[in-house]
Short mmCIF file of C-alpha atoms and ligand atoms in Angstrom, two decimals:
data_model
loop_
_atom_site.label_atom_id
_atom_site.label_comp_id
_atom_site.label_asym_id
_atom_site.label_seq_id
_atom_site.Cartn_x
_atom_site.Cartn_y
_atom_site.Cartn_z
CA UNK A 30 46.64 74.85 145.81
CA UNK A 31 46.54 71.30 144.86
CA UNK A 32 49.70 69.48 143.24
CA UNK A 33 48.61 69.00 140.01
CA UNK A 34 48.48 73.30 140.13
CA UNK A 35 51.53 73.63 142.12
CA UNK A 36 53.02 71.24 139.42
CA UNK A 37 51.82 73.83 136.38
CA UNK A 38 52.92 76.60 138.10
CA UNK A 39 56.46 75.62 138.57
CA UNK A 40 57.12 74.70 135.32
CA UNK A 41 55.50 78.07 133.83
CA UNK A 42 57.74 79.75 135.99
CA UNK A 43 61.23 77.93 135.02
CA UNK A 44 60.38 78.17 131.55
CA UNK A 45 59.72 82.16 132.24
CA UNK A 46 62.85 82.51 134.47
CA UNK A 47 65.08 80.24 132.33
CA UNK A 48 64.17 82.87 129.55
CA UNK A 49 65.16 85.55 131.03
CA UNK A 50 68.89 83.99 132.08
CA UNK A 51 71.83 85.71 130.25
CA UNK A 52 75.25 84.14 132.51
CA UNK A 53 75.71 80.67 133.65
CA UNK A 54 76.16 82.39 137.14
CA UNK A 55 72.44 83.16 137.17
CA UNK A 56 71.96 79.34 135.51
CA UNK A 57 73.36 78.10 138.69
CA UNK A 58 71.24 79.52 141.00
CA UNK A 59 68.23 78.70 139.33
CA UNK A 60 69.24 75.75 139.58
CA UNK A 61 70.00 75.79 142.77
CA UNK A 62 66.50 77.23 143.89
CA UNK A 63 64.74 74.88 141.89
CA UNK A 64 66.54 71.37 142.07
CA UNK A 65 69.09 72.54 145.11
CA UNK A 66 68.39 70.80 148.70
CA UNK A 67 65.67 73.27 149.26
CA UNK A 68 64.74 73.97 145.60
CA UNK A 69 61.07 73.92 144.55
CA UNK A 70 60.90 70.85 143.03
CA UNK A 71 63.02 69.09 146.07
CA UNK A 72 60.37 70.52 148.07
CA UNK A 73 57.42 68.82 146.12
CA UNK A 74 59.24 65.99 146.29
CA UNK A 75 59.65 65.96 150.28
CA UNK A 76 55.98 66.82 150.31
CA UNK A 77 54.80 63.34 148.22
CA UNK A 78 55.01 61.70 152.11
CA UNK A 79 51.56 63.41 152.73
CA UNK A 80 50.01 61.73 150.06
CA UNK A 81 48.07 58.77 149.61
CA UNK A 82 49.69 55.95 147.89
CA UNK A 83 47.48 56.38 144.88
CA UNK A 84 48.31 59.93 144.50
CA UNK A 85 51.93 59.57 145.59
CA UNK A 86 52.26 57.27 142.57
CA UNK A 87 50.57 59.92 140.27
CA UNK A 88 52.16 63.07 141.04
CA UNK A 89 55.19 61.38 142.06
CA UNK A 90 55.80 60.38 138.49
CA UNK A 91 55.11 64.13 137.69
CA UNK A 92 56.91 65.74 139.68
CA UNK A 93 60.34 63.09 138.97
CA UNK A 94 58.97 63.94 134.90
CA UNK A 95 59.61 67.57 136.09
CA UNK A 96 62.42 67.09 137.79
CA UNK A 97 64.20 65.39 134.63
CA UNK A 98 62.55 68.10 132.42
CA UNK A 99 64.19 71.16 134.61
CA UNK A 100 67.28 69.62 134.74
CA UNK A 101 67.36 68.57 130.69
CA UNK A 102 66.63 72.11 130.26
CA UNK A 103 69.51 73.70 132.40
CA UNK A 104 72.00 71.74 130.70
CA UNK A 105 70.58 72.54 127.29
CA UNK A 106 70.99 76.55 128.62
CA UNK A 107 74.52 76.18 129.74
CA UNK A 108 75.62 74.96 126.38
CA UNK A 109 73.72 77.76 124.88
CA UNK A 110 75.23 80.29 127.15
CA UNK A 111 78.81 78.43 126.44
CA UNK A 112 78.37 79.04 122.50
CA UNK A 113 77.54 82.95 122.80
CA UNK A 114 80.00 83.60 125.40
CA UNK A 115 82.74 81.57 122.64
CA UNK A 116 81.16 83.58 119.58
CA UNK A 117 81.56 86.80 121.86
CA UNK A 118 85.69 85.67 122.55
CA UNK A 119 86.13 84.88 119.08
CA UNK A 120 84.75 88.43 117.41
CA UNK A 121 86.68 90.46 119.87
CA UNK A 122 89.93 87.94 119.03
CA UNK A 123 89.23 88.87 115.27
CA UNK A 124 90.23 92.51 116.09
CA UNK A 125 93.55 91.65 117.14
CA UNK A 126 96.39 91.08 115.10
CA UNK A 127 97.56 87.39 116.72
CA UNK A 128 100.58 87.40 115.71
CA UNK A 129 102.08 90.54 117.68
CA UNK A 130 103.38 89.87 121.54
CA UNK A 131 101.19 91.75 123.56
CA UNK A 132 103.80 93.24 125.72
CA UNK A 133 106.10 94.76 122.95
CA UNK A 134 105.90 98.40 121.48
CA UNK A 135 106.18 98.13 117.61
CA UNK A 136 109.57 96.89 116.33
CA UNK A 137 111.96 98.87 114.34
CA UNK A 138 114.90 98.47 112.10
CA UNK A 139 117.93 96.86 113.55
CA UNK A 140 120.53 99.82 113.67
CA UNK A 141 122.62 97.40 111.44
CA UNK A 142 120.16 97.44 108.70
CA UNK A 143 119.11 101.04 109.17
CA UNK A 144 123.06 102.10 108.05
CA UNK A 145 122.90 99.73 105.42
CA UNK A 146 119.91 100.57 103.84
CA UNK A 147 120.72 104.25 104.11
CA UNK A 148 124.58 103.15 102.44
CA UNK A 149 122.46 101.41 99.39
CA UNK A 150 120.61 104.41 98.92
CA UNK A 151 123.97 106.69 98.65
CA UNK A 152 125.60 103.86 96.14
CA UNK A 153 122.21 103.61 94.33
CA UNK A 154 122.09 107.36 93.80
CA UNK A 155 125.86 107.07 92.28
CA UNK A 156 124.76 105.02 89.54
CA UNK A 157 125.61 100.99 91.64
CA UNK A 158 123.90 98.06 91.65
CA UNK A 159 122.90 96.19 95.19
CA UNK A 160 123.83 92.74 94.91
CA UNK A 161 123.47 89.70 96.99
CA UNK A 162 125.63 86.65 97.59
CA UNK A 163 125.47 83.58 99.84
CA UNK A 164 126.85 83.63 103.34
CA UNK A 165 128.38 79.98 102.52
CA UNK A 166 131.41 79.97 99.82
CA UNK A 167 134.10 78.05 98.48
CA UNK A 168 137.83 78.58 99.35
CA UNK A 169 137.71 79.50 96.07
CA UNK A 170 135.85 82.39 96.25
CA UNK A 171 137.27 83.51 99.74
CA UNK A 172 140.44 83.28 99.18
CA UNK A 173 141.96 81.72 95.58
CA UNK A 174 139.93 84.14 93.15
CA UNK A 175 141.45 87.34 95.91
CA UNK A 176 145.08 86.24 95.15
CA UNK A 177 145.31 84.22 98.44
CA UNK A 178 146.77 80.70 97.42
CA UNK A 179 146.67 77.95 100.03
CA UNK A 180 149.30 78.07 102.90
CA UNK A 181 149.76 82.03 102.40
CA UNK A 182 149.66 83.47 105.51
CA UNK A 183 147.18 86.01 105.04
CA UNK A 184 144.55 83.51 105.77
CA UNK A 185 145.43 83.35 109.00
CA UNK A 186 143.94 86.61 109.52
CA UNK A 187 140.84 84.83 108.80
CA UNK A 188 140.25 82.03 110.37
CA UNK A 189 136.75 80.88 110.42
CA UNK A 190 134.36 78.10 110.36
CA UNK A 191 134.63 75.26 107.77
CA UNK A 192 131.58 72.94 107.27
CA UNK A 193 132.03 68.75 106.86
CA UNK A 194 131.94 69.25 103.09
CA UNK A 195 134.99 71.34 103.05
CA UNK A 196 132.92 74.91 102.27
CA UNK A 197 133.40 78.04 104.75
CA UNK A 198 131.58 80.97 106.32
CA UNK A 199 132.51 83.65 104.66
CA UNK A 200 135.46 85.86 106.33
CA UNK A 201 134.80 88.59 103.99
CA UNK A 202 132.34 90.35 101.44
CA UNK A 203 135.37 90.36 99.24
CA UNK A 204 134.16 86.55 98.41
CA UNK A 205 131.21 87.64 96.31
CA UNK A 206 134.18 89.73 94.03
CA UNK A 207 134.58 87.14 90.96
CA UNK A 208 130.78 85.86 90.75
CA UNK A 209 130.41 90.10 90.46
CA UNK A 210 133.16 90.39 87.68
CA UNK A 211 131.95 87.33 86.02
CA UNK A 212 128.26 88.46 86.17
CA UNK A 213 128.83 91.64 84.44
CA UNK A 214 132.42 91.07 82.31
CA UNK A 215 130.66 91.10 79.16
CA UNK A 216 128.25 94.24 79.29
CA UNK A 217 131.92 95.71 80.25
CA UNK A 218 133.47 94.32 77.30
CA UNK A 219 131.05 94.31 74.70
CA UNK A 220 129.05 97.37 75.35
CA UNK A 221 131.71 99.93 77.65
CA UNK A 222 129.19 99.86 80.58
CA UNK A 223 131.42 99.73 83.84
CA UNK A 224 131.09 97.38 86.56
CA UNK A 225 129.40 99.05 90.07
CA UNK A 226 128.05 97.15 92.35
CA UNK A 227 128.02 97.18 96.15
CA UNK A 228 127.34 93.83 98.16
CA UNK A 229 126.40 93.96 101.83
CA UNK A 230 126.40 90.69 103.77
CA UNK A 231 127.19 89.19 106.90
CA UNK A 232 130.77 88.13 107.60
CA UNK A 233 131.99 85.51 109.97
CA UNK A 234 135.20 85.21 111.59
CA UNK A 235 137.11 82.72 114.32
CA UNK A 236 138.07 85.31 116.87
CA UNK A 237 138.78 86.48 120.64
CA UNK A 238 135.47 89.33 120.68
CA UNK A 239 135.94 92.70 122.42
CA UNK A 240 134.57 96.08 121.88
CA UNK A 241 135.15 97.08 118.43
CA UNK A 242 135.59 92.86 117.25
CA UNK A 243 132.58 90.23 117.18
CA UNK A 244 132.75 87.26 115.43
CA UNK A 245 129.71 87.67 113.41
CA UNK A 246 129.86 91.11 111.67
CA UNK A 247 128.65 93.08 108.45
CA UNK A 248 130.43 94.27 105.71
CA UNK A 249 129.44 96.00 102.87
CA UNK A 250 132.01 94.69 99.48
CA UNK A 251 132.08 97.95 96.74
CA UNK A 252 133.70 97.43 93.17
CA UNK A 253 133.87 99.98 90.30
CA UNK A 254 136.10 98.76 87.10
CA UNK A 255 136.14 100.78 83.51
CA UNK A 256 138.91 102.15 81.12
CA UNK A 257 141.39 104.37 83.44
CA UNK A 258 139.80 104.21 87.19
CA UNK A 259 142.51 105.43 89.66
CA UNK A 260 142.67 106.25 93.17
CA UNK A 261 140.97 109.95 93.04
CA UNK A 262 137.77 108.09 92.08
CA UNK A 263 138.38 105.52 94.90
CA UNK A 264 138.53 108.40 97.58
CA UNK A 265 135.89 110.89 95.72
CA UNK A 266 133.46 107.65 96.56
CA UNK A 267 134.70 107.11 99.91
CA UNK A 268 134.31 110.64 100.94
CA UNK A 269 130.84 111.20 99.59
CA UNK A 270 129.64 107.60 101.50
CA UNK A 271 130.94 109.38 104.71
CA UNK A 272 129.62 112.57 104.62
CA UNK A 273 126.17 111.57 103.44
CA UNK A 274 125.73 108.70 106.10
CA UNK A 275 127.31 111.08 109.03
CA UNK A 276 125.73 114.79 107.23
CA UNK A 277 128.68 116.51 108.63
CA UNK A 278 132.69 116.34 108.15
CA UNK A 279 134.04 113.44 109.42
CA UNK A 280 137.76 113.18 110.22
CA UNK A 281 139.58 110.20 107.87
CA UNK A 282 143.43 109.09 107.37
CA UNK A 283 144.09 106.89 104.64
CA UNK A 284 147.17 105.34 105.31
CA UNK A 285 148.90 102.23 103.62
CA UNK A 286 147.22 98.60 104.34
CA UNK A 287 148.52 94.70 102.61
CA UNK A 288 145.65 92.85 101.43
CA UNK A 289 146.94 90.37 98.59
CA UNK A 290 143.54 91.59 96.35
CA UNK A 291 144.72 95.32 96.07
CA UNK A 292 147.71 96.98 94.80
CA UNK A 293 148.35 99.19 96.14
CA UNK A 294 145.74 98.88 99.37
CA UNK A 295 145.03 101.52 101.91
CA UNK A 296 143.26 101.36 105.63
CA UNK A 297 140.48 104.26 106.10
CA UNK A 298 140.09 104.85 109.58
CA UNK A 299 137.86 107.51 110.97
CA UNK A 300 138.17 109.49 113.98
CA UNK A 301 136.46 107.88 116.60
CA UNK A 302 132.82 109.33 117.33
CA UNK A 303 132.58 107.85 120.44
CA UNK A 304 135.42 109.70 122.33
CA UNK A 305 136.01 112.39 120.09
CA UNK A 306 139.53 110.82 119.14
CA UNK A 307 140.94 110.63 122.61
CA UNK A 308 140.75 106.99 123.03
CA UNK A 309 138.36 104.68 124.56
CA UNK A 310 137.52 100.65 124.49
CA UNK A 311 135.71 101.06 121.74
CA UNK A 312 139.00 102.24 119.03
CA UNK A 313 141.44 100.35 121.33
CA UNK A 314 142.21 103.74 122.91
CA UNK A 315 144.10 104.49 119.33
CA UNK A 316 141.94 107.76 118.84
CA UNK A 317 141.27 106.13 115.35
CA UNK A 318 138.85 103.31 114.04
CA UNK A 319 139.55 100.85 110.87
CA UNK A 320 136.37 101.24 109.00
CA UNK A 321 136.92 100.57 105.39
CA UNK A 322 140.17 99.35 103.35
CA UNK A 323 140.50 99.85 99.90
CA UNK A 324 142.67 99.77 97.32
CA UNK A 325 142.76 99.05 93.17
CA UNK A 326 142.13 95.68 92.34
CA UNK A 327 145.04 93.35 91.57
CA UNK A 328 145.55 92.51 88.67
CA UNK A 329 145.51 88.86 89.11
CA UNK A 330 142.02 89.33 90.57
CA UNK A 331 140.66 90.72 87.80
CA UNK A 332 142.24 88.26 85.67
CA UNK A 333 140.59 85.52 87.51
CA UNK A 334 137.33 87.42 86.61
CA UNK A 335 137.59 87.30 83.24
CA UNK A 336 138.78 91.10 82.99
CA UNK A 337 142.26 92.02 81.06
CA UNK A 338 144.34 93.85 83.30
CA UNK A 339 145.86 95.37 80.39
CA UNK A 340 143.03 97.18 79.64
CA UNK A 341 140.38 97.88 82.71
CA UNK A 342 141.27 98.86 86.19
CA UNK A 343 138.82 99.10 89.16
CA UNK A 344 138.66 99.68 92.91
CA UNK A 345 137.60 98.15 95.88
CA UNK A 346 136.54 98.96 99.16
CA UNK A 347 135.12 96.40 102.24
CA UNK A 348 132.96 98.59 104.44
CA UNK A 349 132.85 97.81 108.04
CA UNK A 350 129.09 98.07 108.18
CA UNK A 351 128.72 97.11 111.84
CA UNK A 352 131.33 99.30 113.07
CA UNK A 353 129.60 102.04 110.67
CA UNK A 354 126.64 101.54 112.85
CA UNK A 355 128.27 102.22 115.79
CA UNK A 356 130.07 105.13 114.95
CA UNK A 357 126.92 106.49 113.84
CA UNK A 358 124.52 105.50 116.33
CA UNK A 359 127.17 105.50 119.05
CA UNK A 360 127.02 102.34 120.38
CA UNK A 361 129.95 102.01 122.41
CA UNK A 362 130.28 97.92 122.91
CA UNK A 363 129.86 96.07 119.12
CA UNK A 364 128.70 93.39 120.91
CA UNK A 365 125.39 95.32 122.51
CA UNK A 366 124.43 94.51 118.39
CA UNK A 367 124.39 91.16 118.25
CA UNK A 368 122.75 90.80 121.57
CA UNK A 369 119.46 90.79 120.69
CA UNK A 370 118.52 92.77 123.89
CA UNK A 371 115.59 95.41 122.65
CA UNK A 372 116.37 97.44 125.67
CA UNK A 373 120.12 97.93 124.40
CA UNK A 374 118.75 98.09 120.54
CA UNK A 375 115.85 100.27 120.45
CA UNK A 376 117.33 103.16 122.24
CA UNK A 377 118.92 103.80 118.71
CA UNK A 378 116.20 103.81 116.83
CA UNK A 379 112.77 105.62 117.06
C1 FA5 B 408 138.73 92.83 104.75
O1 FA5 B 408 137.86 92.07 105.18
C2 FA5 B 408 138.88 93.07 103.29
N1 FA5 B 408 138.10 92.13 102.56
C3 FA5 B 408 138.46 94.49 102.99
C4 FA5 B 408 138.87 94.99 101.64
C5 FA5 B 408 137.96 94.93 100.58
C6 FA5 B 408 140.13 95.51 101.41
C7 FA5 B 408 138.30 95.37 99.35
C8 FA5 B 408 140.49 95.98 100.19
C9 FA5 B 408 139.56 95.91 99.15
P1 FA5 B 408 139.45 93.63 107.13
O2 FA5 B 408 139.72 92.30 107.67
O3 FA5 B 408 140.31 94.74 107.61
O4 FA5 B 408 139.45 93.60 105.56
O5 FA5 B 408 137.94 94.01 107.44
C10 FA5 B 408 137.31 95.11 106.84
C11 FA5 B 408 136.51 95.90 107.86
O6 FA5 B 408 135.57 95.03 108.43
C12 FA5 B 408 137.34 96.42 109.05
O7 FA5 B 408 137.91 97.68 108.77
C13 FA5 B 408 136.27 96.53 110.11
O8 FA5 B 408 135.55 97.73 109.97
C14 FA5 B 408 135.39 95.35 109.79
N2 FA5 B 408 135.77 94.19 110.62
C15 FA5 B 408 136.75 93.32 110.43
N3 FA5 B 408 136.80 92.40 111.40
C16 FA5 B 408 135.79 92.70 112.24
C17 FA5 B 408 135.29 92.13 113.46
N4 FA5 B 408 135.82 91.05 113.98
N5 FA5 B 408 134.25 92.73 114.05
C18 FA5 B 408 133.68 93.82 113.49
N6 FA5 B 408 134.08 94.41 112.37
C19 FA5 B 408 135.14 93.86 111.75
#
């Protein structure tokens, strides 16, 4: 076969063979047999030494055209391959949500929120109204508006952090109390509807943590006011919170408690679910947890929300929603909430 057929041949057969190439791993070793050491066109290349100088010159520049040709049209292929194996990536990407980790099961409901929403549902059912209010207040609304002056020494009970511009993180969902009274004072007034409203919210407080105390904890604030509300109300909504959140009888005491916003105030404790009421870390081995004081609202505290005194009483309760969750999920160590550790938290939930 002369050169100028070998020549033909080889490039028929690249074209053919580069065809019929469908991973850059077969790209490379066509390359490789054809333009490798001992490729096929190296080869013709070697073999130019048996020529004459005329046809050296001739087929020389043919077979360096071919060589420049083959090569061109590698590259060309490996780009091509590059774009379909991208477009193959990106279709399959398309079917998966991005934005999940890949190594976590679905995520459920912190057990915090889980007892809360099922405590808004309760309240909603009784005729409340879920309200919100800012995690940052006033001393104002902490403490002044609940009867608790500067310098008196219930607010040592709750210390907690103060920002530069003299505002607080709220100790206690009892700070949302006057915005409530002031929000809904006049369809009391002028039209006899009573105020109830519940306000969950997180509650922060300067303080040594152990099993039953963190220093970042949720409470969940209830008010009712109208003509002639007394204590039997106060306790008929207490007790049908608790049995509809637990579905079975729960041991309480009510038993007296000083908070300068109520008079007179009361401490709910339940019997602790974790031990049965025989004392463990997580009730300070009392038997008994403080869940929810309560008490009628003072009358300075309603004054302060634009409510005679004279004429409307209410009650108020200040649900501790994260020990809630732990009675009810029985979580042993509060803390095991905040920790953010899905092993710890997803055992409670499904
Ligand atoms: C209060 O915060 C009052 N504002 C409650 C109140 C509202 C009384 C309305 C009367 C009328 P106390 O500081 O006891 O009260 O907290 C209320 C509940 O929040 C406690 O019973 C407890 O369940 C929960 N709690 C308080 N401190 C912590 C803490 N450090 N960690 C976890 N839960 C806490």
């Amino acid at each position: 076969m002369t050169m100028e057929e070998q020549l033909k041949e080889l490039k028929l057969k690249l074209e053919k063979e580069l065809s019929e190439i469908k991973e850059s791993a077969e790209l490379e070793n066509l390359r490789v047999a054809y333009l490798g050491k001992k490729g096929s066109v190296t080869e013709l290349l070697k073999g130019l030494k048996d020529l004459t100088n005329d046809e050296r010159k001739v087929f020389g520049q043919q077979v360096n055209i071919l060589k420049n040709e083959a090569s061109k049209k590698i590259d060309e292929y490996k780009e091509i391959l590059f774009r379909k194996a991208m477009d193959a990536q990106i279709e399959a990407a398309s079917e998966i949500d991005m934005s999940v980790p890949k190594m976590l099961k679905r995520g459920s409901y912190h057990p915090i929120t889980l007892v809360q929403r099922e405590c808004e549902e309760i309240f909603k059912s009784m005729g409340f109204n879920v309200e919100d209010y800012s995690e940052i207040v006033n001393e104002y609304e902490c403490f002044e508006s609940l009867n608790i002056p500067k310098h008196h020494p219930a607010r040592d009970m709750q210390d907690t952090y103060y920002l530069e511009n003299g505002q607080l993180l709220k100790t206690q969902t009892s700070a949302a109390q006057n915005a409530i009274y002031r929000k809904y004072k006049d369809a009391l007034i002028n039209e006899g509807k009573p105020i109830k409203a519940i306000f969950p919210g997180r509650c922060f407080r300067n303080e040594a943590t152990d099993a039953c105390h963190e220093n970042t904890f949720f409470q969940m604030e209830g008010v009712m006011v109208d003509k002639n509300i007394n204590i039997s109300n106060l306790i008929f909504f207490m007790k049908t919170m608790l049995s509809e959140v637990f579905k079975r009888d729960i041991k309480v005491r009510l038993r007296p408690g000083f908070f300068p916003f109520v008079e007179p105030g009361f401490e709910l404790d339940i019997n602790c679910l974790i031990c049965g009421g025989s004392g463990c870390p997580s009730c300070k081995h009392s038997g008994w947890l403080e869940l929810c004081p309560c008490g009628m609202i003072h009358p300075e505290v309603l004054k302060a929300g634009g409510i005679d005194p004279e004429e409307y009483t209410g009650f108020a309760f200040g649900l501790g929603l994260t020990r809630l969750a732990m009675m009810r999920f029985g979580v042993k160590d509060i803390r095991d909430l905040n920790s953010g550790n899905l092993k710890a938290l997803d055992q409670f939930t499904d």
